[in-house]
mmCIF file of C-alpha atoms in Angstrom:
data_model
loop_
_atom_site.group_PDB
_atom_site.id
_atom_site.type_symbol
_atom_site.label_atom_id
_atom_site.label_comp_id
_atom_site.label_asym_id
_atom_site.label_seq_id
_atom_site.Cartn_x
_atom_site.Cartn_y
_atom_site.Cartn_z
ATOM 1 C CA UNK A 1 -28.762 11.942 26.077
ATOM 2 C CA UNK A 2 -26.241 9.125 25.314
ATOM 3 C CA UNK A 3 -24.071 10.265 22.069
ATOM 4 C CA UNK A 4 -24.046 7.437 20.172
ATOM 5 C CA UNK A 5 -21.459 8.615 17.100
ATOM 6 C CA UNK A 6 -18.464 10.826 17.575
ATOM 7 C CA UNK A 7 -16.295 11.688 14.223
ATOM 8 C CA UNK A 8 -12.809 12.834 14.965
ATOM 9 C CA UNK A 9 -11.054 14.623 13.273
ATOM 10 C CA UNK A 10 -7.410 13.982 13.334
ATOM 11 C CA UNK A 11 -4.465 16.312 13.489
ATOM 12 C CA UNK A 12 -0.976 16.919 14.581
ATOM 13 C CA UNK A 13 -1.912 18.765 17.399
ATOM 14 C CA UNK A 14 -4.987 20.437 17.544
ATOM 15 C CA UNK A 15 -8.321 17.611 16.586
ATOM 16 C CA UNK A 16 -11.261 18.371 16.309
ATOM 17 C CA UNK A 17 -14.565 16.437 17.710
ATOM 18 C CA UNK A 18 -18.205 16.185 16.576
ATOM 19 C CA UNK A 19 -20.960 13.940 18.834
ATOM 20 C CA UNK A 20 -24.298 13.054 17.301
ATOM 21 C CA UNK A 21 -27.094 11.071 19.159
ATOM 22 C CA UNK A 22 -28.600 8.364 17.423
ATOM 23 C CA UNK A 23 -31.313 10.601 15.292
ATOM 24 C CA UNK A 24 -27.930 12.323 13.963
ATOM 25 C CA UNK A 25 -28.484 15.622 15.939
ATOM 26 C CA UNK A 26 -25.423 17.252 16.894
ATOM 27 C CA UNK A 27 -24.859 17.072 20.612
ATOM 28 C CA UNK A 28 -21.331 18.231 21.075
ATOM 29 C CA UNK A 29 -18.817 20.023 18.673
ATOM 30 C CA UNK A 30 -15.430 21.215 19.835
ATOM 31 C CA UNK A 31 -11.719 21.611 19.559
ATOM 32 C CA UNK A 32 -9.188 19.241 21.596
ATOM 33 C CA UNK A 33 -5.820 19.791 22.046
ATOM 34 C CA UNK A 34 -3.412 16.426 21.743
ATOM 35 C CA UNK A 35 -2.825 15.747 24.938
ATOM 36 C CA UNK A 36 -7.096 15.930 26.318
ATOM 37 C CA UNK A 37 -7.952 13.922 23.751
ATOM 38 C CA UNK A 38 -7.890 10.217 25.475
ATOM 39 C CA UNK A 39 -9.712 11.916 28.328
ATOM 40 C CA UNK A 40 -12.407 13.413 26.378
ATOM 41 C CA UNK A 41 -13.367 10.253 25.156
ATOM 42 C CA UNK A 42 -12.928 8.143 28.905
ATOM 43 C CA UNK A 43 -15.279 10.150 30.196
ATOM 44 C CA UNK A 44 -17.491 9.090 27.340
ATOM 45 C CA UNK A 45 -19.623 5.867 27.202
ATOM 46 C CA UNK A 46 -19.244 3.268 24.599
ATOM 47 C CA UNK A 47 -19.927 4.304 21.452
ATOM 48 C CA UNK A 48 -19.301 4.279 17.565
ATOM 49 C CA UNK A 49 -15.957 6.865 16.463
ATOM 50 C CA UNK A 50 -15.505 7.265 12.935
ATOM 51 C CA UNK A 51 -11.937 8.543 11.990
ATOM 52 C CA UNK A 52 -10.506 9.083 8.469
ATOM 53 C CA UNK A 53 -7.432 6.408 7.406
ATOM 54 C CA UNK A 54 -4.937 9.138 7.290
ATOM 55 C CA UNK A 55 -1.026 9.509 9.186
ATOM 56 C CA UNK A 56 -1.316 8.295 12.648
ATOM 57 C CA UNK A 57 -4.873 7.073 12.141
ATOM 58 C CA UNK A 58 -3.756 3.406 13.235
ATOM 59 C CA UNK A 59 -2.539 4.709 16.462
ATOM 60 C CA UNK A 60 -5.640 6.298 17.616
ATOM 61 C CA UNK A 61 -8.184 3.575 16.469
ATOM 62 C CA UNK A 62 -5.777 1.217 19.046
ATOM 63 C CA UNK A 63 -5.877 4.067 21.840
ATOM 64 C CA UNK A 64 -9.639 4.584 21.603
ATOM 65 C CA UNK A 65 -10.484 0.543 20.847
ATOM 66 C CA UNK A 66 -8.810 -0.282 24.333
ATOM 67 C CA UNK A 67 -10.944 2.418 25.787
ATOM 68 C CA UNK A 68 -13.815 0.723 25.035
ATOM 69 C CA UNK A 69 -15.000 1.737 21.927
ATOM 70 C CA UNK A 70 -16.286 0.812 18.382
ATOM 71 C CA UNK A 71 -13.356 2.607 15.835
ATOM 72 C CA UNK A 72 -13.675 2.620 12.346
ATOM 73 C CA UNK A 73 -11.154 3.771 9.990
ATOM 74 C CA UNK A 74 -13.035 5.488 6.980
ATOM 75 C CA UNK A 75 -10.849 5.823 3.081
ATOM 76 C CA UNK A 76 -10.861 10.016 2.385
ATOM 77 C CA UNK A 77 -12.531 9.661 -0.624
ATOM 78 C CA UNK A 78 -15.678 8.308 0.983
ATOM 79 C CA UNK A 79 -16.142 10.768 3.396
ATOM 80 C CA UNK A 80 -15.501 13.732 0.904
ATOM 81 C CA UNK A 81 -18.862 13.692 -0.642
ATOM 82 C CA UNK A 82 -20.294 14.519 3.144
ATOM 83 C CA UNK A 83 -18.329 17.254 3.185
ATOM 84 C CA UNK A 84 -20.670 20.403 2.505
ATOM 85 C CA UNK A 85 -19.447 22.585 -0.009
ATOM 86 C CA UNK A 86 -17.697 26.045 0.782
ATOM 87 C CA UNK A 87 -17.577 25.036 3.890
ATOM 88 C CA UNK A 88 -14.079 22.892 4.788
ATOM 89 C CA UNK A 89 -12.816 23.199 7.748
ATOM 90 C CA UNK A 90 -12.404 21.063 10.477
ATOM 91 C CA UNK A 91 -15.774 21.160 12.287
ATOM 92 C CA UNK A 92 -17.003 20.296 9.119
ATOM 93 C CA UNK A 93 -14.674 17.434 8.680
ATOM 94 C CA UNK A 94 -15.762 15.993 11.564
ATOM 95 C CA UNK A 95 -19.393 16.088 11.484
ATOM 96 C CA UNK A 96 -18.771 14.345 7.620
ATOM 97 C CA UNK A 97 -16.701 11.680 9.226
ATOM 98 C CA UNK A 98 -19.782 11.119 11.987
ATOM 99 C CA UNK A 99 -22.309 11.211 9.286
ATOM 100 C CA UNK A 100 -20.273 8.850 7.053
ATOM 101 C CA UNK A 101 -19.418 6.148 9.523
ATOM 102 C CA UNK A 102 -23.222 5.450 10.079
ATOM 103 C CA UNK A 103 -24.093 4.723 6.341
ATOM 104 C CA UNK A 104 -24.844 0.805 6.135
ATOM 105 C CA UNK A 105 -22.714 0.251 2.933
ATOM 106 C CA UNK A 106 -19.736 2.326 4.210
ATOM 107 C CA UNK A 107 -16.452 0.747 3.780
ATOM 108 C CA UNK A 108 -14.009 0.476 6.366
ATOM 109 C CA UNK A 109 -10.324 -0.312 6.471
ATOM 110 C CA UNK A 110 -8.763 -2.666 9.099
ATOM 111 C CA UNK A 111 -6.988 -1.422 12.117
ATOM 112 C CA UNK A 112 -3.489 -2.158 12.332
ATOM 113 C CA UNK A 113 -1.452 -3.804 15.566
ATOM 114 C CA UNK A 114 1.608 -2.592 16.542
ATOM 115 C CA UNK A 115 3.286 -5.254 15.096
ATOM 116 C CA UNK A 116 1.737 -5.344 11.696
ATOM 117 C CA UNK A 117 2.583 -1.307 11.774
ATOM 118 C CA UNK A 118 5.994 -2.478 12.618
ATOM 119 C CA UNK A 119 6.693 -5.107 9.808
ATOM 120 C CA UNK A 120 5.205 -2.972 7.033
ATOM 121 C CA UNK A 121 7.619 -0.138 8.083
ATOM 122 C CA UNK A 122 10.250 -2.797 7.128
ATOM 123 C CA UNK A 123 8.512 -2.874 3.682
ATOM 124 C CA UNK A 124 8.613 1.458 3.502
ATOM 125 C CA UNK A 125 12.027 1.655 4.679
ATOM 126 C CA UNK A 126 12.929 -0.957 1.664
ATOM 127 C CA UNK A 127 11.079 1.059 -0.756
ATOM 128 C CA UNK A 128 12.017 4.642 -0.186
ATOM 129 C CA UNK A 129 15.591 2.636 -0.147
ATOM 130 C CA UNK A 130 15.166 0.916 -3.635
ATOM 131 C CA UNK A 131 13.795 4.526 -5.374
ATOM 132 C CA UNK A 132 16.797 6.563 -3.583
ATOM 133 C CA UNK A 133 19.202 3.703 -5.176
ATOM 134 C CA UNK A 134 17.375 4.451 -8.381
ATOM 135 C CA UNK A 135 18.249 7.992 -8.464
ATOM 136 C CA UNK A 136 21.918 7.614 -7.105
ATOM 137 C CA UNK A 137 22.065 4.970 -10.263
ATOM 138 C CA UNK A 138 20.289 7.493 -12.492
ATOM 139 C CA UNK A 139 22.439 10.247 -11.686
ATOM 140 C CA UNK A 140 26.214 8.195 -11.582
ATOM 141 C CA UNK A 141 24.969 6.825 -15.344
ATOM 142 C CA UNK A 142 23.593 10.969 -16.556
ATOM 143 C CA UNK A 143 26.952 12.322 -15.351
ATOM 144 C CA UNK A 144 29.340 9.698 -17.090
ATOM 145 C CA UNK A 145 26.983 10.624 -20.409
ATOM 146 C CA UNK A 146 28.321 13.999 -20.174
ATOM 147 C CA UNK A 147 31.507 12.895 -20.589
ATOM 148 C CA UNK A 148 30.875 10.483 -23.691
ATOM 149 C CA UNK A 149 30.441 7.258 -21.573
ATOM 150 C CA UNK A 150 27.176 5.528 -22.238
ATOM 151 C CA UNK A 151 25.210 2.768 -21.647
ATOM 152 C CA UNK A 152 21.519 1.482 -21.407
ATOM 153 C CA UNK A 153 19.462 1.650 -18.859
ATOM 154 C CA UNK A 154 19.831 -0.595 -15.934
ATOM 155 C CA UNK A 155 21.005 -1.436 -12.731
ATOM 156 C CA UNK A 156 23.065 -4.136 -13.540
ATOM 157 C CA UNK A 157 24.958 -1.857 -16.094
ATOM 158 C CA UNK A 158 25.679 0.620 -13.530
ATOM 159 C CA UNK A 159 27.188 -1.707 -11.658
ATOM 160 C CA UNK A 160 29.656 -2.183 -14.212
ATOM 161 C CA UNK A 161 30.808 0.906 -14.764
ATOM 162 C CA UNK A 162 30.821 1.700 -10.556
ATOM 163 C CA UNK A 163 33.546 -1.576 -11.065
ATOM 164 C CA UNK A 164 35.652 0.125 -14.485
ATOM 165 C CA UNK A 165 35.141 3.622 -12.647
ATOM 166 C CA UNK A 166 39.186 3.365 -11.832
ATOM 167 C CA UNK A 167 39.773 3.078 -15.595
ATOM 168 C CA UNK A 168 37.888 5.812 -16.439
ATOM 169 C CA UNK A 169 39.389 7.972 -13.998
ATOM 170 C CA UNK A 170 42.438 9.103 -16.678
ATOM 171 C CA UNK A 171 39.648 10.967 -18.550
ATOM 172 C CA UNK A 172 37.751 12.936 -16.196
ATOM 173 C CA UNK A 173 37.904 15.707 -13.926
ATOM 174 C CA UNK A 174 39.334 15.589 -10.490
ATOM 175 C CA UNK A 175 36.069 17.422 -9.739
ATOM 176 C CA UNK A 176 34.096 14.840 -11.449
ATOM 177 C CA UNK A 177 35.626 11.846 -9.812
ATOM 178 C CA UNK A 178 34.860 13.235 -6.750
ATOM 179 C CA UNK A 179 31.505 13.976 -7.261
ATOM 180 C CA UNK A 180 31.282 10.236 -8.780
ATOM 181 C CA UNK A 181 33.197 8.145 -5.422
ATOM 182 C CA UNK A 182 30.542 9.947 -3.748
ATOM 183 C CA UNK A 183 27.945 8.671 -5.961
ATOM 184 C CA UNK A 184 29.641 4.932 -5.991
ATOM 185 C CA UNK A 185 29.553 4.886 -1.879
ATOM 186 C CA UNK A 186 26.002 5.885 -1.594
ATOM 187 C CA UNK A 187 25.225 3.060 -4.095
ATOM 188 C CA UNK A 188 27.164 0.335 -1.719
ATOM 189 C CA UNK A 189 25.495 1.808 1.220
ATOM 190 C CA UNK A 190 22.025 1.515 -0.008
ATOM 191 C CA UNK A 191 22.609 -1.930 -1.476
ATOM 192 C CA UNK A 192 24.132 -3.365 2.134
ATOM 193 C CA UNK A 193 20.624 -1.665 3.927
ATOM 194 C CA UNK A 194 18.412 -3.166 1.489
ATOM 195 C CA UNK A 195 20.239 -6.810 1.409
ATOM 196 C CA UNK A 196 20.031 -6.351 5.486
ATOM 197 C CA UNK A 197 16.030 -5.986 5.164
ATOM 198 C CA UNK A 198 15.830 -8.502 2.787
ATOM 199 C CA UNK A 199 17.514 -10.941 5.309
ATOM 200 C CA UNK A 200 15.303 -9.838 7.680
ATOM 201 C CA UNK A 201 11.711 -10.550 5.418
ATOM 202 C CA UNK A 202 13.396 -13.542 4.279
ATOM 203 C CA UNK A 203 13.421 -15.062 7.947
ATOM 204 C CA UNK A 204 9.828 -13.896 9.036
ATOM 205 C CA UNK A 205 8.639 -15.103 6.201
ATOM 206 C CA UNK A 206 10.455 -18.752 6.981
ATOM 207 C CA UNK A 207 8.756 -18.485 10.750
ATOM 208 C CA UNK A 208 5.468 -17.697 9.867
ATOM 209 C CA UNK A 209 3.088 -20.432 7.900
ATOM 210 C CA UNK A 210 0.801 -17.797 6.653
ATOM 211 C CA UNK A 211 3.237 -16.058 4.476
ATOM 212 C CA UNK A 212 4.900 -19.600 3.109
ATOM 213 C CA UNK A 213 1.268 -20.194 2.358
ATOM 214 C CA UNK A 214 1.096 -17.221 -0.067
ATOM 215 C CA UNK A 215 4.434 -17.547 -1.291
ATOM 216 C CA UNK A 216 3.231 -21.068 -3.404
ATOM 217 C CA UNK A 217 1.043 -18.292 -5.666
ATOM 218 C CA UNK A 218 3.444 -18.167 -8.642
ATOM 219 C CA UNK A 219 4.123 -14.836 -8.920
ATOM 220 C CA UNK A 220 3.931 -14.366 -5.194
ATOM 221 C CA UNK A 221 7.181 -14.327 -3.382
ATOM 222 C CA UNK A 222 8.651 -13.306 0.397
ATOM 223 C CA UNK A 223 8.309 -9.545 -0.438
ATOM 224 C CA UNK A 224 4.399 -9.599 -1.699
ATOM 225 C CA UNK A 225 3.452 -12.594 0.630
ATOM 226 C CA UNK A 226 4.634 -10.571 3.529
ATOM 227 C CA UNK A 227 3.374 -7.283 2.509
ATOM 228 C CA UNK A 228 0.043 -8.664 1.977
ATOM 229 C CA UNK A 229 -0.410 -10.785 5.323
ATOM 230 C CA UNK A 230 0.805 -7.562 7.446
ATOM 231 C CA UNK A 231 -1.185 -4.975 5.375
ATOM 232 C CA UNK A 232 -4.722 -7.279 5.736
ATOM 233 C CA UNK A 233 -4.776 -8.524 8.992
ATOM 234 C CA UNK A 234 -8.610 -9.320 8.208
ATOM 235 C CA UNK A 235 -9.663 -10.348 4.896
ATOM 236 C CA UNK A 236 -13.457 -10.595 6.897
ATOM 237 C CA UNK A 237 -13.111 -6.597 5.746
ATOM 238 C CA UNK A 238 -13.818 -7.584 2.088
ATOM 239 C CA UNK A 239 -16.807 -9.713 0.944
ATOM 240 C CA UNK A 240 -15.662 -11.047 -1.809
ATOM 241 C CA UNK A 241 -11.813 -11.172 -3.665
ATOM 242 C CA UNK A 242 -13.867 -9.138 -6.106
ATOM 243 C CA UNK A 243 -14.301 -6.385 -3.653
ATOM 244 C CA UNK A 244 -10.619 -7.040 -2.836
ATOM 245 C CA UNK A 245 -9.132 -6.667 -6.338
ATOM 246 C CA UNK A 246 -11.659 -3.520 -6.670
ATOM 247 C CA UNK A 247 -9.748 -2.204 -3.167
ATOM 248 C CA UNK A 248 -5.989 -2.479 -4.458
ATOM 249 C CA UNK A 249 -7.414 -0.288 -7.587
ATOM 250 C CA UNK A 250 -7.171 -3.824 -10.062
ATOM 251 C CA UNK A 251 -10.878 -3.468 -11.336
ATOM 252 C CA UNK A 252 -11.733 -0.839 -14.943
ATOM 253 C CA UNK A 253 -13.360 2.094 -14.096
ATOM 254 C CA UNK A 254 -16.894 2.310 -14.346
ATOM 255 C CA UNK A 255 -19.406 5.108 -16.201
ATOM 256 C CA UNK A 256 -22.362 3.116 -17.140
ATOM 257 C CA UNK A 257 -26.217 4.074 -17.467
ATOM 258 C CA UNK A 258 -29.611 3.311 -19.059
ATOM 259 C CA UNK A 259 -28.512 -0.043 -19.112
ATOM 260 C CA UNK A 260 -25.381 0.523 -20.789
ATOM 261 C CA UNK A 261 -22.215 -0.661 -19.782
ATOM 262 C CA UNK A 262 -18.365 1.378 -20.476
ATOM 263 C CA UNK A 263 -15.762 0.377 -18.563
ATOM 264 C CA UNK A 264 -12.279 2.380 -18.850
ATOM 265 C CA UNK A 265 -9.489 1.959 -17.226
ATOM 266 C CA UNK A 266 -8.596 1.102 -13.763
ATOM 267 C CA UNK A 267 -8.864 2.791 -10.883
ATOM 268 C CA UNK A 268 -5.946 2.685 -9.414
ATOM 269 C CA UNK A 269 -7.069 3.654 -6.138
ATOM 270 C CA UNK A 270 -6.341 1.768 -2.749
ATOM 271 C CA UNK A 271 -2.718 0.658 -1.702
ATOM 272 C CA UNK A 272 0.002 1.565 -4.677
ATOM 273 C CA UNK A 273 2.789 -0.665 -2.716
ATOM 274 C CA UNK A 274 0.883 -3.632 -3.004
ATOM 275 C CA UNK A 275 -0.503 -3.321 -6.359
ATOM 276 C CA UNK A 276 2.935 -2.194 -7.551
ATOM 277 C CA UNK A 277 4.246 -5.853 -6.076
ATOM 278 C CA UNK A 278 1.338 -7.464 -7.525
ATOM 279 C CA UNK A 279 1.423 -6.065 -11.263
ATOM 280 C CA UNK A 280 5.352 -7.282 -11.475
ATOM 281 C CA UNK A 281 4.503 -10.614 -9.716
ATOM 282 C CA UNK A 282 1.650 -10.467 -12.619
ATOM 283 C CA UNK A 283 4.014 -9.753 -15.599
ATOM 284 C CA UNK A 284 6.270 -12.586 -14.224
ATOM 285 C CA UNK A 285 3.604 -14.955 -14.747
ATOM 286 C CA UNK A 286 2.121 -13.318 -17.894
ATOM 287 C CA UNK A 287 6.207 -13.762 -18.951
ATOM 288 C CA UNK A 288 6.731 -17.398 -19.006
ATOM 289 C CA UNK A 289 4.309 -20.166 -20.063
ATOM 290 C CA UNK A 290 5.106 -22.303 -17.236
ATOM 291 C CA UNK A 291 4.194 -20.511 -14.492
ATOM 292 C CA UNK A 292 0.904 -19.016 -16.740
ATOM 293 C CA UNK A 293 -0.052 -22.874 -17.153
ATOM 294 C CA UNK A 294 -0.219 -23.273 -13.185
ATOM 295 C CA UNK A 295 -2.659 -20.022 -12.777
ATOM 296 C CA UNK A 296 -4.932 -20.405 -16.060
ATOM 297 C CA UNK A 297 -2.303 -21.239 -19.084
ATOM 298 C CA UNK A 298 -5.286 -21.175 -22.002
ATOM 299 C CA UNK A 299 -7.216 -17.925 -20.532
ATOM 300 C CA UNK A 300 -3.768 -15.841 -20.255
ATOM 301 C CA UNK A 301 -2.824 -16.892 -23.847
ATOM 302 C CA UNK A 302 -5.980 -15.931 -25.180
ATOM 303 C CA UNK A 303 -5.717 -12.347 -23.726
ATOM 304 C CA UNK A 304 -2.095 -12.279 -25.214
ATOM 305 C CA UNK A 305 -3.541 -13.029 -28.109
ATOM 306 C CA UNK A 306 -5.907 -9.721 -28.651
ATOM 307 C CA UNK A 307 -4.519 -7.411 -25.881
ATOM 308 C CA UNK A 308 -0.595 -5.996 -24.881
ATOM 309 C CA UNK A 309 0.691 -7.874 -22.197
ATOM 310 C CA UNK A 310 0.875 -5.351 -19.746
ATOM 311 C CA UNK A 311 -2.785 -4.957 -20.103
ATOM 312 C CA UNK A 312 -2.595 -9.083 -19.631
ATOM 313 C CA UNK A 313 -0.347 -8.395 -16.557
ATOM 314 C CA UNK A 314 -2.853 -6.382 -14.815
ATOM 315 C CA UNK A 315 -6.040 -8.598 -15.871
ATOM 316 C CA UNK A 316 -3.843 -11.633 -14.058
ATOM 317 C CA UNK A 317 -3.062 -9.137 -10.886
ATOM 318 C CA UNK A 318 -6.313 -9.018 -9.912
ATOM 319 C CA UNK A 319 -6.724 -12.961 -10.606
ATOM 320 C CA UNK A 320 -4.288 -13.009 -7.952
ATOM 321 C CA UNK A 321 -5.503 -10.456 -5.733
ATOM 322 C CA UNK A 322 -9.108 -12.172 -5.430
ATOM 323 C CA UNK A 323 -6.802 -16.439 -5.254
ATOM 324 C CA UNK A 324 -4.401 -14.334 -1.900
ATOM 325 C CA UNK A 325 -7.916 -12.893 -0.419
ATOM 326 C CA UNK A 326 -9.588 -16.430 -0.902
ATOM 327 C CA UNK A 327 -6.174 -18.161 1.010
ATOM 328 C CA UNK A 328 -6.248 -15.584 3.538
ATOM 329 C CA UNK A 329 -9.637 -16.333 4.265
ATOM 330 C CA UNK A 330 -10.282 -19.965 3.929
ATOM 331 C CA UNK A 331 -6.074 -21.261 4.777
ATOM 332 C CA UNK A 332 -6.299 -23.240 2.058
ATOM 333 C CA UNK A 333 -3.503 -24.192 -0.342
ATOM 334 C CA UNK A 334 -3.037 -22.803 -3.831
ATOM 335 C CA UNK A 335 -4.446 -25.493 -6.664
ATOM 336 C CA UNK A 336 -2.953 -25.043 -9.413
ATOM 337 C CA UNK A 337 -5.186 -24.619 -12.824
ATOM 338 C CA UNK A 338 -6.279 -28.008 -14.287
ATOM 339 C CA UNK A 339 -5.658 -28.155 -17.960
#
């Protein structure tokens, strides 16, 4: 009989495969080691393969798509509940992803090119970049407080004191200037690699007309327009910018019944990197009254008016998460809000 689904489970070496026909029986269930996996599945005719989103999930969907196939990449969390209990393993796994890729009102996330992989590392490499300068800054300002030198919190400060840190020398420790120089170079090194990939986002995003489309969001700038465009190669994915905002984790938590409603608060699930850039582009506009006038000026100053702004902030995110899904899908421009 033709298999018709095949859930993989993926590994770093040993996956794990489960084929179903297309009443859901279980044709096939095995083990595959890395390097028989691409022929296990050319000697196998079209058909739908379910994987899970997870590290290296991108690469796979590509290898098995050019084979001929139908991939879809499925979020963990929805393919948990077909998981039978006391009973994880990865045979299991598998025949939850096949069971889960079928269901009609599955959700699926987009499969990645090469290049879009590529451009978002650029956007990793920055951020693991920025939090290691924030702990190199952390630490320089915590070990200066031990020796009755203080100041607030802040990069800029730091910056300061990395510039008076010959004056300052006369009262410490050789130990402790030592231990400081080595603090003050890792802060110039980190500062040169992130102004290099900032150079480097700042020119794509002059090239490409997509991401200088995004960029005239206020709030929106190189960084987020660029993340965005390479992280959702096809808005198609989501329905509605509803759905969207609800993906990026911008949408209150739901618990309703018997026709009541209670919302909490909000998820939080789906990309933190992109809701992270969205939120401050969010508190920028929430911040000053020109830029809240050109999204919706009397609507943002009526939730300052009974809620904190952050809570503000996050309500105008995922305005802007469902006005980027709308450009991304139609090309239009951004209008800004008539008063």
């Amino acid at each position: 009989m033709t298999p018709m689904t095949v859930g993989l489970d993926l590994a770093k070496n040993v996956f794990h495969v489960h084929v179903a026909d297309a009443s859901g029986r279980m044709l096939e269930s095995k083990k595959l080691v890395r390097r028989h996996v691409l022929d296990f599945f050319m000697a196998l005719p079209s058909c739908l393969v379910g994987l899970e989103a997870c590290a290296t999930a991108h690469y796979w969907a590509r290898q098995l798509r050019d084979l001929g196939h139908d991939v879809r990449l499925i979020p963990p969390g929805y393919v948990k509940p077909f998981v039978r209990r006391g009973a994880k393993n990865d045979a299991t796994d598998a025949a939850a992803i096949c069971e889960a890729v079928t269901r009609p009102g599955m959700r699926f996330v987009p499969i990645k090119s090469r290049q879009g992989q590529a451009f978002l590392m650029l956007h990793r490499a920055r951020a693991l970049l920025i939090r290691q300068r924030t702990m190199a800054a952390c630490a320089f300002r915590a070990h200066l407080a031990e020796y009755g030198i203080v100041v607030a919190q802040g990069r800029h400060r730091v910056e300061v004191l990395t510039e008076q840190l010959d004056e300052l020398r006369e009262d410490l420790p050789e130990d402790a200037c030592f231990a400081l120089d080595a603090l003050v170079e890792q802060l110039d090194a980190l500062n040169r690699q992130i102004a290099v990939i900032d150079a480097r986002l700042a020119e794509r995003h002059k090239t490409d007309a997509i991401f200088r489309l995004l960029a005239t969001i206020p709030g929106i700038g190189p960084i987020t327009a660029t993340a965005f465009t390479a992280t959702i190669p096809d808005p198609s994915a989501f329905r509605l910018g509803r759905e969207f905002a609800a993906w990026l984790g911008l949408s209150p938590r739901q618990n309703s019944s018997g026709g009541k409603h209670r919302l909490g608060g909000i998820t939080k699930k789906g990309d933190r990197y992109l809701r992270h850039l969205l939120v401050l582009g969010a508190r920028t506009v929430v911040r000053y009254p020109k830029a809240r006038s050109r999204v919706d000026g009397p609507w943002i100053e009526g939730l300052l008016a009974r809620r904190r702004p952050m809570v503000v902030a996050v309500a105008v995110a995922n305005k802007l998460a469902r006005t980027i899904w709308a450009m991304l899908s139609t090309g239009e421009v951004f209008r800004p809000a008539q008063l």
